[in-house]
Tab-separated table of N, CA and C in Angstrom:
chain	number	residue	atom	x	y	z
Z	1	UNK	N	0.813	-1.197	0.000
Z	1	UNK	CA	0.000	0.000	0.000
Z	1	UNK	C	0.863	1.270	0.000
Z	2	UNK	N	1.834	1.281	1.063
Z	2	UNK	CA	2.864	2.587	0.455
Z	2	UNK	C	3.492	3.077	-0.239
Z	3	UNK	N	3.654	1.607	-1.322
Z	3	UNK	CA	4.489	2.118	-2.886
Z	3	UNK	C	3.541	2.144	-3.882
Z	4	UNK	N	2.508	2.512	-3.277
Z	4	UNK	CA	1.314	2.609	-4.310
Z	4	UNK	C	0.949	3.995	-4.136
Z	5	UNK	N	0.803	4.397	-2.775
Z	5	UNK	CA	1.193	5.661	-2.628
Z	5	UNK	C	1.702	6.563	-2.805
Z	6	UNK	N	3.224	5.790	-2.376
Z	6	UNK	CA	4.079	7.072	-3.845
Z	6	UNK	C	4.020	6.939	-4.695
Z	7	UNK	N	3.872	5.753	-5.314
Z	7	UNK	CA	3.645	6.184	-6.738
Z	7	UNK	C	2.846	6.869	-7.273
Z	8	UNK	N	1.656	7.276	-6.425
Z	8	UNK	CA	0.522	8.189	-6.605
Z	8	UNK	C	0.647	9.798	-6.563
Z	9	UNK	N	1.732	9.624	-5.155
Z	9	UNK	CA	2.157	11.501	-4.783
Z	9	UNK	C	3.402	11.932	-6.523
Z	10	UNK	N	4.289	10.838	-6.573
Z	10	UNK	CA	4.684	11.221	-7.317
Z	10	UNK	C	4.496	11.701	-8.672
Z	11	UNK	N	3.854	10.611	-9.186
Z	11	UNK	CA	2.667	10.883	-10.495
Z	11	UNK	C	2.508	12.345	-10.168
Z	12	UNK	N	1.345	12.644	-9.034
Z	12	UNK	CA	0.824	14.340	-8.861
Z	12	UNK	C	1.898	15.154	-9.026
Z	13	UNK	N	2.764	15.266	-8.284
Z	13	UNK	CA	3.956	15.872	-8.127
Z	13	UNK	C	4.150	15.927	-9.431
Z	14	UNK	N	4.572	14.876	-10.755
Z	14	UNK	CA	5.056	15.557	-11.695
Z	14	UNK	C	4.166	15.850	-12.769
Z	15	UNK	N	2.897	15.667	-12.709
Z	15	UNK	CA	1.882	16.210	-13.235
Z	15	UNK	C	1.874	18.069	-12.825
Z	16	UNK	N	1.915	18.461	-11.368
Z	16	UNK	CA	1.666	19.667	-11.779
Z	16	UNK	C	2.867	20.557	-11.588
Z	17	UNK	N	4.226	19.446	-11.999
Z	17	UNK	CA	4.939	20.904	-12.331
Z	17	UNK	C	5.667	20.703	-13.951
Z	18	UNK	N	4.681	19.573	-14.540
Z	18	UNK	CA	4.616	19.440	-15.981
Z	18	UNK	C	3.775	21.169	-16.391
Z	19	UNK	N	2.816	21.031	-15.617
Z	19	UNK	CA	1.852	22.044	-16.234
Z	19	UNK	C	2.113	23.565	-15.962
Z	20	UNK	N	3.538	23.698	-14.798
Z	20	UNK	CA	4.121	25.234	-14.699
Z	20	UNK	C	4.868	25.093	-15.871
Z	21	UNK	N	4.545	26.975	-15.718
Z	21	UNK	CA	5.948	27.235	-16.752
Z	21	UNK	C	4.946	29.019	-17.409
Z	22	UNK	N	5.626	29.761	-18.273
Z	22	UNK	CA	4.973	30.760	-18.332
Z	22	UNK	C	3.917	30.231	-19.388
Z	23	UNK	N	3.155	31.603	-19.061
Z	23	UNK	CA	1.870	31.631	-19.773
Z	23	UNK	C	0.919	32.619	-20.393
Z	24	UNK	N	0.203	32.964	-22.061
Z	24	UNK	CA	-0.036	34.099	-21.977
Z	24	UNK	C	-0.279	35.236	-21.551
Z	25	UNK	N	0.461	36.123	-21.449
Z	25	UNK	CA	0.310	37.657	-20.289
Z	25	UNK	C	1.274	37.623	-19.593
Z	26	UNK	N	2.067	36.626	-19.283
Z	26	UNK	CA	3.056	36.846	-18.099
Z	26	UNK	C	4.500	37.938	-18.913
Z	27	UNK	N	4.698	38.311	-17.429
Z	27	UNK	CA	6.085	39.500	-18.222
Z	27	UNK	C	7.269	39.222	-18.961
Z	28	UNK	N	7.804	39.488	-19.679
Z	28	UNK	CA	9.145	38.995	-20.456
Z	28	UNK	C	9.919	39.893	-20.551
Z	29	UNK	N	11.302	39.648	-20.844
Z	29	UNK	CA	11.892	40.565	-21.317
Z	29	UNK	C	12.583	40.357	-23.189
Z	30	UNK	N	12.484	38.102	-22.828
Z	30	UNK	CA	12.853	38.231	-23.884
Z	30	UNK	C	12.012	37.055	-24.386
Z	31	UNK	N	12.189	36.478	-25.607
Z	31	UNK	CA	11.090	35.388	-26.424
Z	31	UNK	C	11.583	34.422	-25.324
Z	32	UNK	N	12.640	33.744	-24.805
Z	32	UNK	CA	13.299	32.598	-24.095
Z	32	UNK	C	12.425	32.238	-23.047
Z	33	UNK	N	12.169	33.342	-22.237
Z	33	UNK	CA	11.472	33.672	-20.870
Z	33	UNK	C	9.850	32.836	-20.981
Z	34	UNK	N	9.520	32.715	-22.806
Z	34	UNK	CA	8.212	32.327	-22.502
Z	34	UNK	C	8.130	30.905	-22.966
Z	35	UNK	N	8.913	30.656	-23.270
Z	35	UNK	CA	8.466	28.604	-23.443
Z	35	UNK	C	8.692	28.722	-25.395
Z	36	UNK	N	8.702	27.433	-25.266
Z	36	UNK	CA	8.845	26.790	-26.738
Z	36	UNK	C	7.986	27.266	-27.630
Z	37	UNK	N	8.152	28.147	-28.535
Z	37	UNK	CA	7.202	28.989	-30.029
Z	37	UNK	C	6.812	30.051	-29.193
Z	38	UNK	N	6.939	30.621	-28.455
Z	38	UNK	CA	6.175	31.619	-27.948
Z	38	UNK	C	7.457	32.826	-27.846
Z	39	UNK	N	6.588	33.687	-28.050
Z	39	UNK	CA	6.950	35.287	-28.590
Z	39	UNK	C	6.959	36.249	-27.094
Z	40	UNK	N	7.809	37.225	-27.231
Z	40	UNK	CA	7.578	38.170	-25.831
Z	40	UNK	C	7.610	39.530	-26.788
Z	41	UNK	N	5.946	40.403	-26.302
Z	41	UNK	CA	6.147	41.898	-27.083
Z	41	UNK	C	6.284	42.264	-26.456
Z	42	UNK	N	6.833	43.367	-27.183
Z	42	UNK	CA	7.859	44.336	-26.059
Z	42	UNK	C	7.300	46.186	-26.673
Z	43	UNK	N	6.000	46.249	-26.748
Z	43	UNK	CA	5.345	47.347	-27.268
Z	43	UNK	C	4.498	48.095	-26.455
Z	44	UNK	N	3.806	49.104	-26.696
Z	44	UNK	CA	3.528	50.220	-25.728
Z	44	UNK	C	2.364	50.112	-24.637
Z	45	UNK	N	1.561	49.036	-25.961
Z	45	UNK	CA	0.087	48.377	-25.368
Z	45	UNK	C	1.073	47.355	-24.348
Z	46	UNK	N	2.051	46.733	-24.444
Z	46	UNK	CA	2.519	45.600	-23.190
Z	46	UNK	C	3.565	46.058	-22.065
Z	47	UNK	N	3.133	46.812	-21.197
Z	47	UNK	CA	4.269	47.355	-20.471
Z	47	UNK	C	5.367	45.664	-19.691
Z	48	UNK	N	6.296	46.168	-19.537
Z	48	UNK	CA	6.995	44.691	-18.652
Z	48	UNK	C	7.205	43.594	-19.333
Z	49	UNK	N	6.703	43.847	-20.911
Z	49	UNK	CA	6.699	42.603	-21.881
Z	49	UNK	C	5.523	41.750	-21.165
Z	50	UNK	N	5.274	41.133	-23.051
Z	50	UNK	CA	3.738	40.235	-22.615
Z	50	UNK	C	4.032	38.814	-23.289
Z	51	UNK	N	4.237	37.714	-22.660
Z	51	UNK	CA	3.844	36.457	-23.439
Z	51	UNK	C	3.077	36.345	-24.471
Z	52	UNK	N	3.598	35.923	-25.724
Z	52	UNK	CA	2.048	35.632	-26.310
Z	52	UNK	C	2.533	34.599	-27.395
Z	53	UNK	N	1.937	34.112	-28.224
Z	53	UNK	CA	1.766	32.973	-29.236
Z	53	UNK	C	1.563	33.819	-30.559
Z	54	UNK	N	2.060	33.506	-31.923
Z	54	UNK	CA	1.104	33.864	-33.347
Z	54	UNK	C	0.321	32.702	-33.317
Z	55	UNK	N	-1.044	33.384	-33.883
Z	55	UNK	CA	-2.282	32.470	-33.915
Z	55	UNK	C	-3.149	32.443	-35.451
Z	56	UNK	N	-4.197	32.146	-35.303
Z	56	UNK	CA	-5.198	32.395	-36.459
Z	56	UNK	C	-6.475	33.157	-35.912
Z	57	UNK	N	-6.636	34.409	-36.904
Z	57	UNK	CA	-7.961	35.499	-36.524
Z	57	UNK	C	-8.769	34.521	-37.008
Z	58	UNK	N	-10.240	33.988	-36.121
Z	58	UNK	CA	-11.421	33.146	-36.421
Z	58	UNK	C	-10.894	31.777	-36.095
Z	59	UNK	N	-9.860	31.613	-35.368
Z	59	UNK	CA	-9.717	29.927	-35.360
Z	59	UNK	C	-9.636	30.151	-33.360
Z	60	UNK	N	-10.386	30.033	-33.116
Z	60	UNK	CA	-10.666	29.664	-31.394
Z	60	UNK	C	-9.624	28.877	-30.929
Z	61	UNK	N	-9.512	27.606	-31.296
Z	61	UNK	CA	-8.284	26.672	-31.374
Z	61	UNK	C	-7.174	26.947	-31.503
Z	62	UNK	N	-6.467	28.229	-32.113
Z	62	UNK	CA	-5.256	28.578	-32.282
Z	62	UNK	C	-4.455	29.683	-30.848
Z	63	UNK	N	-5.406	29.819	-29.901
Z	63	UNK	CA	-4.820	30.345	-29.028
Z	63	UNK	C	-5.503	29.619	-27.565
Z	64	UNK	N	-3.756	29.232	-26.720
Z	64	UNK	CA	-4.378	28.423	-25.650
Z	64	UNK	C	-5.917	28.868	-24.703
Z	65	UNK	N	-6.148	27.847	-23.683
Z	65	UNK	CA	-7.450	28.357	-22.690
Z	65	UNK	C	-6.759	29.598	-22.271
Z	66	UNK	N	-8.207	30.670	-22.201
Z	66	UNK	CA	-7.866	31.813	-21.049
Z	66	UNK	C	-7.249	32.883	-22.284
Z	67	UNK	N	-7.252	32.883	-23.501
Z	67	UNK	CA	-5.920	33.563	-24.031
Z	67	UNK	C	-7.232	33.616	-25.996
Z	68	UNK	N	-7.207	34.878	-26.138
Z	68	UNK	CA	-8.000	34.614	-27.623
Z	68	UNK	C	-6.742	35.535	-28.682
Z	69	UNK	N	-6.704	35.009	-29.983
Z	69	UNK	CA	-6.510	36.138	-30.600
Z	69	UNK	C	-6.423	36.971	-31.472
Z	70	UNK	N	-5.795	38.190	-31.524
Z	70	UNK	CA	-5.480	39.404	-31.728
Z	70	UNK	C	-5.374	39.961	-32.762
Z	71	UNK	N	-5.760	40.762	-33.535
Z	71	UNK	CA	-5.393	41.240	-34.643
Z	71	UNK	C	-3.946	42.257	-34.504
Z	72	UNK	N	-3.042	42.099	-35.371
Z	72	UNK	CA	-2.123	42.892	-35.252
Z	72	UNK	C	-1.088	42.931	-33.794
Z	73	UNK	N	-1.441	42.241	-32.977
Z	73	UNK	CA	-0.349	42.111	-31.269
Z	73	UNK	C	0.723	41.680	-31.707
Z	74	UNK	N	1.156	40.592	-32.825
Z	74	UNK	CA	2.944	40.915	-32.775
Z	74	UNK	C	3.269	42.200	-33.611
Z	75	UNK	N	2.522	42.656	-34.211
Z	75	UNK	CA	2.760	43.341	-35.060
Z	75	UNK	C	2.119	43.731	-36.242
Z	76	UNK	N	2.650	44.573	-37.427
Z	76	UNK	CA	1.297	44.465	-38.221
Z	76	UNK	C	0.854	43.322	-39.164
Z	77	UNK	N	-0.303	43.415	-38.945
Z	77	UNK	CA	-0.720	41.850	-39.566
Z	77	UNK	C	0.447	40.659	-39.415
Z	78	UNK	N	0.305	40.409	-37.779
Z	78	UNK	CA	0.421	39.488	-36.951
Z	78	UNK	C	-0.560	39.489	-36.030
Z	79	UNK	N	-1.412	38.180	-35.814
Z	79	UNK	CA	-1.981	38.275	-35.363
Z	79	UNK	C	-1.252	37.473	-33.657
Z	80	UNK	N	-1.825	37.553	-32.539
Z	80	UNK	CA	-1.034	36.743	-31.177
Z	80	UNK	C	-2.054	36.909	-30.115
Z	81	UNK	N	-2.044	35.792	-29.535
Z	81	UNK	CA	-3.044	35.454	-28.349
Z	81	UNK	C	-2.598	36.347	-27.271
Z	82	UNK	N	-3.747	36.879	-26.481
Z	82	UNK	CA	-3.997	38.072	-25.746
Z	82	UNK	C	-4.800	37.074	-24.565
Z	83	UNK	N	-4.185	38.036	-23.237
Z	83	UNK	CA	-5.084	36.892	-21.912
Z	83	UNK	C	-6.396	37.603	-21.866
Z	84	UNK	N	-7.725	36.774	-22.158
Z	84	UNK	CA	-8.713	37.237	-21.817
Z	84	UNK	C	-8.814	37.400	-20.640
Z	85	UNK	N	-10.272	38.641	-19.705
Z	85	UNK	CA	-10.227	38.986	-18.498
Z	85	UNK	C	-11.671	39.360	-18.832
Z	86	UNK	N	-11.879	39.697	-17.489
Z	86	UNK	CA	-13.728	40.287	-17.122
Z	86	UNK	C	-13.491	41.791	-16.143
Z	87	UNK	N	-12.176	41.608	-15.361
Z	87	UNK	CA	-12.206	43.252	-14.941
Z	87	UNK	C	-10.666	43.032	-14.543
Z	88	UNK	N	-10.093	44.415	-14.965
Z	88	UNK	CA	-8.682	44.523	-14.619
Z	88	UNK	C	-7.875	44.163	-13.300
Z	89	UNK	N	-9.046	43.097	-12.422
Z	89	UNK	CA	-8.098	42.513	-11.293
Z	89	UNK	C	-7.850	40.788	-11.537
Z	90	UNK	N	-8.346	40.636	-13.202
Z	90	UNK	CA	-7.497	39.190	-13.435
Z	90	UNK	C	-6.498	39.780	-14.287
Z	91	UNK	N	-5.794	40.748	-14.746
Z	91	UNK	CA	-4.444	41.278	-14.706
Z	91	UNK	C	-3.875	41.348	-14.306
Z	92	UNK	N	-2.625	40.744	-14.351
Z	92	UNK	CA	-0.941	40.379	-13.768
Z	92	UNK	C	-0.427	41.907	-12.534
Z	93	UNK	N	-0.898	43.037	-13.225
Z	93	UNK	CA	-0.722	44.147	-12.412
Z	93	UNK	C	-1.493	45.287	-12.868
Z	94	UNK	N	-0.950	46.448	-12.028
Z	94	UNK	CA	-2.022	47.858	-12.375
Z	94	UNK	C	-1.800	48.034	-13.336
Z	95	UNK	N	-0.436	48.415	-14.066
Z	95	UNK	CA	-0.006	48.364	-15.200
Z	95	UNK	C	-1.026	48.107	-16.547
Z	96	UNK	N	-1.991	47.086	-16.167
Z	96	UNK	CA	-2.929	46.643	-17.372
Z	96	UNK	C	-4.501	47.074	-17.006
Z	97	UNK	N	-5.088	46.998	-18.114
Z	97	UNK	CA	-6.491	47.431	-17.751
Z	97	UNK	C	-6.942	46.183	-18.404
Z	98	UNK	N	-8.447	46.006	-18.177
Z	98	UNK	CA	-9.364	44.880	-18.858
Z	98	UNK	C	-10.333	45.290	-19.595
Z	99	UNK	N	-9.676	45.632	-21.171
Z	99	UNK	CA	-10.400	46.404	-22.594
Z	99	UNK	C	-10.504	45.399	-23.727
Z	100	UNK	N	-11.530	46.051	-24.590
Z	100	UNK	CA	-11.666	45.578	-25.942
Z	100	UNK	C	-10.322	46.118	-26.460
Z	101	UNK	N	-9.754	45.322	-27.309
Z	101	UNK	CA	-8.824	45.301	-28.241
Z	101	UNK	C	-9.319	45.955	-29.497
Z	102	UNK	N	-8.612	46.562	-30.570
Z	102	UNK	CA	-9.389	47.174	-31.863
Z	102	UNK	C	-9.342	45.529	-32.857
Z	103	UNK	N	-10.616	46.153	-32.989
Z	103	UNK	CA	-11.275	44.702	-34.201
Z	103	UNK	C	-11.730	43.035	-33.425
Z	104	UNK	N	-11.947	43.335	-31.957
Z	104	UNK	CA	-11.579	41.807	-30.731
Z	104	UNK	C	-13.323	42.066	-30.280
Z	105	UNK	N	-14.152	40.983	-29.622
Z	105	UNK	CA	-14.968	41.401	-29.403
Z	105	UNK	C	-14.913	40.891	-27.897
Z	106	UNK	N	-13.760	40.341	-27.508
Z	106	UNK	CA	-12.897	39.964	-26.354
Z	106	UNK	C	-12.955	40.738	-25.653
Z	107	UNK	N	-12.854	40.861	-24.466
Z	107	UNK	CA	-11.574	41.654	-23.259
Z	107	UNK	C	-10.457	41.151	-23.238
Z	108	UNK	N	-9.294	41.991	-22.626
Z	108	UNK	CA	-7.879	41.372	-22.714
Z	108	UNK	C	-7.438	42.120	-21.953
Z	109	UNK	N	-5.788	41.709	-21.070
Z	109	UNK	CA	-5.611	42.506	-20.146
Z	109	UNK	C	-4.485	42.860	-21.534
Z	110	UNK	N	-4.331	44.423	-21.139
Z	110	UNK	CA	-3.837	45.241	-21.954
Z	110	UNK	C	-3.279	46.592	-21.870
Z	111	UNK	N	-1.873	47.034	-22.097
Z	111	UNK	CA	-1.850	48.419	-21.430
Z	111	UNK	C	-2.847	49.637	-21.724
Z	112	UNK	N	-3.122	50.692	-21.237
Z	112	UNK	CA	-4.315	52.010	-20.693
Z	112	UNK	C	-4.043	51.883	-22.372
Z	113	UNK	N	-2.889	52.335	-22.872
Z	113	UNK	CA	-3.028	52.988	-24.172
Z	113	UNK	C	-3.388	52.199	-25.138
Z	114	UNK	N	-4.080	50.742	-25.294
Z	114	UNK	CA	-5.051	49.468	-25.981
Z	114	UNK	C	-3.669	49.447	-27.180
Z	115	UNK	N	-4.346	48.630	-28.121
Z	115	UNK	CA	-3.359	48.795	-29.667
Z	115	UNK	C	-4.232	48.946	-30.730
């Protein structure tokens, strides 16, 4: 019964620190900081740098849970997953507000000055 046990804590154990690691919205300074294919902007709408992914505009599927996206966020005509929110206290900090994006019918946490 006790090596069934650990084998149980352990399993958990590396189940949830399989599932850390950064995640859209978190701060960057550089692409490295955010995991494998993933992008860090470093633009006016993202103060502190923002995690994000290139995605597909209309494909739901192309940007992880919690995260929709973007028209234009890496850049122009790039499109990149943005952390959805409902009020600027599921934002990482004050730094961000919880706005429509231009052309998003989303919320996203996002700097005051949107993109």
């Amino acid at each position: 019964m006790r090596g069934a046990m650990r084998t149980l804590i352990a399993l958990c154990v590396l189940c949830l620190t399989a599932a850390c690691g950064p995640t859209i919205g978190d701060a960057c300074t550089l692409a490295t900081e955010c995991g494998s294919g993933a992008t860090c902007i470093n633009r006016s709408f993202a103060p502190g740098g923002y995690c994000s992914l290139g995605c597909s505009l209309g494909n739901a599927q192309s940007c992880p849970a919690g995260s929709v996206c973007i028209k234009d966020a890496l850049g122009k005509n790039a499109p990149g997953c943005m952390r959805t929110c409902r009020q600027a206290t599921d934002c990482r900090s004050a730094a961000y507000v919880c706005q429509f994006a231009k052309d998003s019918t989303s919320t996203v946490c996002i700097g005051p000055a949107g993109i």
